[in-house]
Structures are given as structure tokens and as C-alpha cells.
Amino acid sequence: MRWRKDAACRASSPDLFFPVGTVGHALTEIESAKAVCAGCGVREACLEFAVLTNQEFGVWGGTSEEERRRLRQAHRGKVFVS
């Protein structure tokens, strides 16, 4: 996980990336976290880590919990080689 030292989110509060809920203020926090991810040079590595380690909570690699859930469902049973 060497990519973490280069992550754009290092300068942000972790709370921003782990909002409570998925409505109201939490949606605003999710969008704010995704905005940080949008300009991050290690976004793909972060998302890969989140998917491979089944991170169920928070914003990782510019994706929400629900978006990663859908990714896992869409790719269930497929093997990826990097």
C-alpha cells in the first residue's frame, strides 16, 4: 500500500471519506470526498485496494459504498490479472 503516501486525501479529514448515512448531509460529504479523489494520482490503486479487500464503508478511489457493491456484483466470478 505504498500508494497511500501519495494519496490526495492525506491532507483531508478521514471523517469526510466515511460519512454516516447516504442521504442529506452525507450525500454532500460523499460528493466532496469524490471531488478530492477526482484529482488524485493514485485513485486507481485506491479503488483496486478497496475492491480486492472488500472495503464496505467509505469513499475509496472515487467510489461510494453502493458503487463498489455494484462493481463487485457485476464482476462476481471473473478473474482479474494486473
Backbone as a ProteinNet text record, in pm:
[ID]
protein_1_A
[PRIMARY]
MRWRKDAACRASSPDLFFPVGTVGHALTEIESAKAVCAGCGVREACLEFAVLTNQEFGVWGGTSEEERRRLRQAHRGKVFVS
[TERTIARY]
82.2	0	86.8	192.9	280.9	210.7	108.5	34.4	-26.4	-51.6	-119.4	-43.2	88.3	167	148	103.2	81.1	-65.9	-151.6	-295.7	-333.5	-420	-467	-543.3	-601.7	-683.9	-601.7	-471.8	-387.6	-404	-435.3	-449.2	-591.3	-681	-821.9	-855.1	-961.6	-1009.5	-1066	-1029.2	-1086.4	-1239.3	-1293.8	-1439.7	-1509.8	-1444.8	-1503.9	-1528.7	-1442.2	-1449.2	-1533	-1581.3	-1664.8	-1789.1	-1873.5	-1994.6	-2092.6	-2174.9	-2276.4	-2404.9	-2446.7	-2569.5	-2544.8	-2655.1	-2646.8	-2747.1	-2800.5	-2896	-2858.2	-2916.3	-2895.5	-2750.6	-2701.9	-2565.1	-2462	-2491.9	-2398.5	-2373.3	-2475.6	-2457.8	-2361.8	-2371.8	-2280.7	-2137.6	-2119.4	-1986	-1930.7	-2015.7	-1972.7	-1923.6	-1999.4	-1960	-1831.4	-1814.3	-1690.7	-1571.1	-1589.6	-1482.2	-1446.5	-1546.7	-1522.6	-1447.3	-1472.6	-1402	-1253.1	-1219.5	-1078.8	-1018.2	-1090.6	-1043.1	-1024	-1106.7	-1104.4	-967.7	-896.2	-764.9	-649.1	-676.8	-574.4	-499.2	-367.8	-284.3	-283.3	-334.7	-335.9	-479.1	-571.1	-712.8	-736.8	-675.9	-697	-643.6	-526.5	-468.9	-557.1	-611.9	-700.6	-827.6	-885.8	-1007	-977.6	-866.5	-828.6	-814.9	-748.2	-733.8	-870.7	-959.5	-1092	-1171.8	-1164	-1239.5	-1178.7	-1047.2	-981.2	-991.6	-1001.9	-1010.1	-1152.2	-1247.9	-1390.2	-1419.2	-1366	-1395.7	-1542.7	-1621.4	-1765.8	-1807.6	-1724.8	-1765	-1672.1	-1727.7	-1648.8	-1632.5	-1568.1	-1536.2	-1391.9	-1372.6	-1240.2	-1226.2	-1116.5	-1091.9	-1201.9	-1267	-1372.5	-1505.5	-1522.4	-1648.2	-1713.4	-1844	-1920.6	-1936.1	-1989.8	-2015.2	-2104.2	-2211.7	-2306.8	-2242.8	-2162	-2095.9	-2001.3	-1927.5	-1838.7	-1918.7	-2029.2	-2115.5	-2160.8	-2202.1	-2245.2	-2129.5	-2009.9	-1892.4	-1865.4	-1870.4	-1845.6	-1950.2	-2076.1	-2182.7	-2165.1	-2128.2	-2111.7	-1994.2	-1893.4	-1772.7	-1757.1	-1861.1	-1854.9	-1818.3	-1720.1	-1678.6	-1574.4	-1544.2	-1443.5	-1307.5	-1204.2	-1068.3	-997.3	-930.4	-857.2	-708.5	-631.2	-486.2	-429.6	-344.9	-286.3	-139.8
-119	0	125.7	121.1	237.6	357.9	333.6	441.2	538.4	495	580.5	709.2	703.9	824.8	932.3	893.4	987.9	1024.7	975.2	998.2	1143	1198.1	1336.1	1352.1	1246.3	1252.9	1264.5	1246.7	1255	1387.3	1492	1624.9	1651.8	1555.9	1573.6	1493.5	1533.2	1458.5	1323.9	1215.2	1084.9	1083.7	1168.3	1173.7	1206.7	1285.5	1321.7	1198.4	1099.5	980.5	868.5	889.7	790.2	856.5	913.9	980.5	878.8	926.6	840.5	856	747.9	750.1	775.2	781.5	801.4	904.4	984.1	1088.7	1219.6	1327.8	1458	1501.6	1539.6	1590.1	1485.6	1359	1253.1	1255	1283.6	1291.6	1403.3	1514.9	1627	1586.7	1514.9	1468.5	1369.1	1279.9	1181.8	1253.4	1351.3	1426.4	1505.1	1559.4	1631.6	1536.8	1418.6	1319	1276.5	1254.8	1216.5	1325.9	1450.9	1562.6	1557.9	1519.9	1503.2	1389.8	1281.2	1164.4	1195.1	1281.8	1310	1356.8	1429.8	1479	1399.3	1283.1	1203.1	1113.2	1114.4	1033.8	885.4	846.8	704.7	652	718.9	681.6	535.9	492.9	355.7	253.8	279.3	187.8	180.9	293.9	300.7	219.3	237.2	162.1	13.1	-23.4	-164.1	-223.8	-152.4	-198	-218.8	-121.5	-128.4	-247.5	-273.3	-385	-518.2	-529.6	-656	-690.8	-590.2	-615.7	-598.6	-586	-576	-465.3	-346.1	-231.5	-195.3	-220.2	-199	-56.1	18.2	150.9	258.5	375.9	491.5	510.4	620.6	653.9	611.6	527.9	478.2	491.2	546.1	555.4	627.3	720.6	797.5	726.5	617.1	542.4	534.7	532.7	519.3	371.2	345.7	208.6	136.5	202.6	142.2	117.8	209.8	192.3	72.4	54	-62.7	-190.8	-185.6	-303.4	-347.6	-250.1	-282	-335	-279.2	-329.1	-474.9	-505.8	-644.4	-738.4	-697.2	-781.1	-802.7	-697.5	-706.6	-796	-802.3	-877.6	-1004.9	-1044	-1164.2	-1285.1	-1359.4	-1479.5	-1455.8	-1330.7	-1300.6	-1287.4	-1326.2	-1318.6	-1203.6	-1119.4	-1005.8	-1026.1	-993.9	-1003.3	-864.2	-819.8	-685.7	-694
0	0	0	-74.6	-84.4	-145.5	-222.3	-288.2	-188.6	-67.8	30.8	61.1	56.8	86.4	-19.9	-138.5	-248	-266.5	-179.5	-193.4	-162.5	-244.7	-226.2	-94.9	-45.7	75.1	203.7	194.8	315.6	388.5	315.9	377.3	426.1	405.5	443.1	568.1	633.5	749.9	704.9	772.3	738.3	748.1	835.1	850.8	720.1	635.1	506.6	421.3	431.7	347.7	408.4	529.9	596.8	655.4	568.7	618.3	675.9	766.1	827	746.3	681.8	603.2	456.1	382.1	237.3	187.7	279	240.6	309	262	324.9	324.8	442.7	457.2	413.9	435	396.2	245.7	166.6	21.1	-16.1	53.2	29.3	62.3	172.9	211.3	109.7	61.4	-38.6	-164.3	-210.3	-330.1	-305.9	-186.4	-153.1	-152	-96.8	-94.8	-236.8	-319.2	-458.8	-533.9	-499.4	-563.3	-530.4	-407.6	-370	-452.3	-464.8	-539.7	-688.2	-741.8	-886	-934.1	-852.1	-891.8	-835.4	-782.5	-715.1	-813.2	-802.8	-890.6	-859	-742.5	-705.3	-692	-756.2	-747.6	-787.9	-898.2	-944.6	-844.7	-788.5	-689.6	-565.6	-526.4	-410.6	-435.6	-553	-586.9	-593.8	-653.8	-662.4	-522.5	-432.5	-294.6	-230.5	-247.8	-186.1	-236.4	-365.2	-423.1	-380	-388.2	-354.3	-206.7	-120.5	23.5	77.1	-14.1	22.3	123.1	97.3	183.3	165.2	266.3	256.8	286.6	356.5	402.4	349.5	329.4	291.3	141.8	109	-29.8	-54.6	-154.5	-192.1	-343.1	-388.3	-531.7	-607.3	-541.1	-606.2	-617.9	-543.3	-549.2	-411.9	-412.9	-289.1	-254.9	-137.9	-94.3	-194.8	-236.7	-330.5	-466.9	-513.1	-643.4	-641.6	-532.8	-523.4	-510.4	-440.8	-429	-567.9	-650.2	-787.1	-871.3	-852.8	-924.9	-890.3	-761.3	-719.1	-776.4	-776.3	-830.4	-980.3	-1051.5	-1196.3	-1234.8	-1148.3	-1181.3	-1099.4	-1031	-948.3	-1035.1	-990.6	-1061.5	-1169.8	-1199.6	-1301.2	-1233.8	-1303.8	-1251.8	-1321.5	-1243.2	-1297.5	-1275.5	-1375.7	-1366.5	-1389	-1296.1	-1313.4	-1344.9
[MASK]
++++++++++++++++++++++++++++++++++++++++++++++++++++++++++++++++++++++++++++++++++

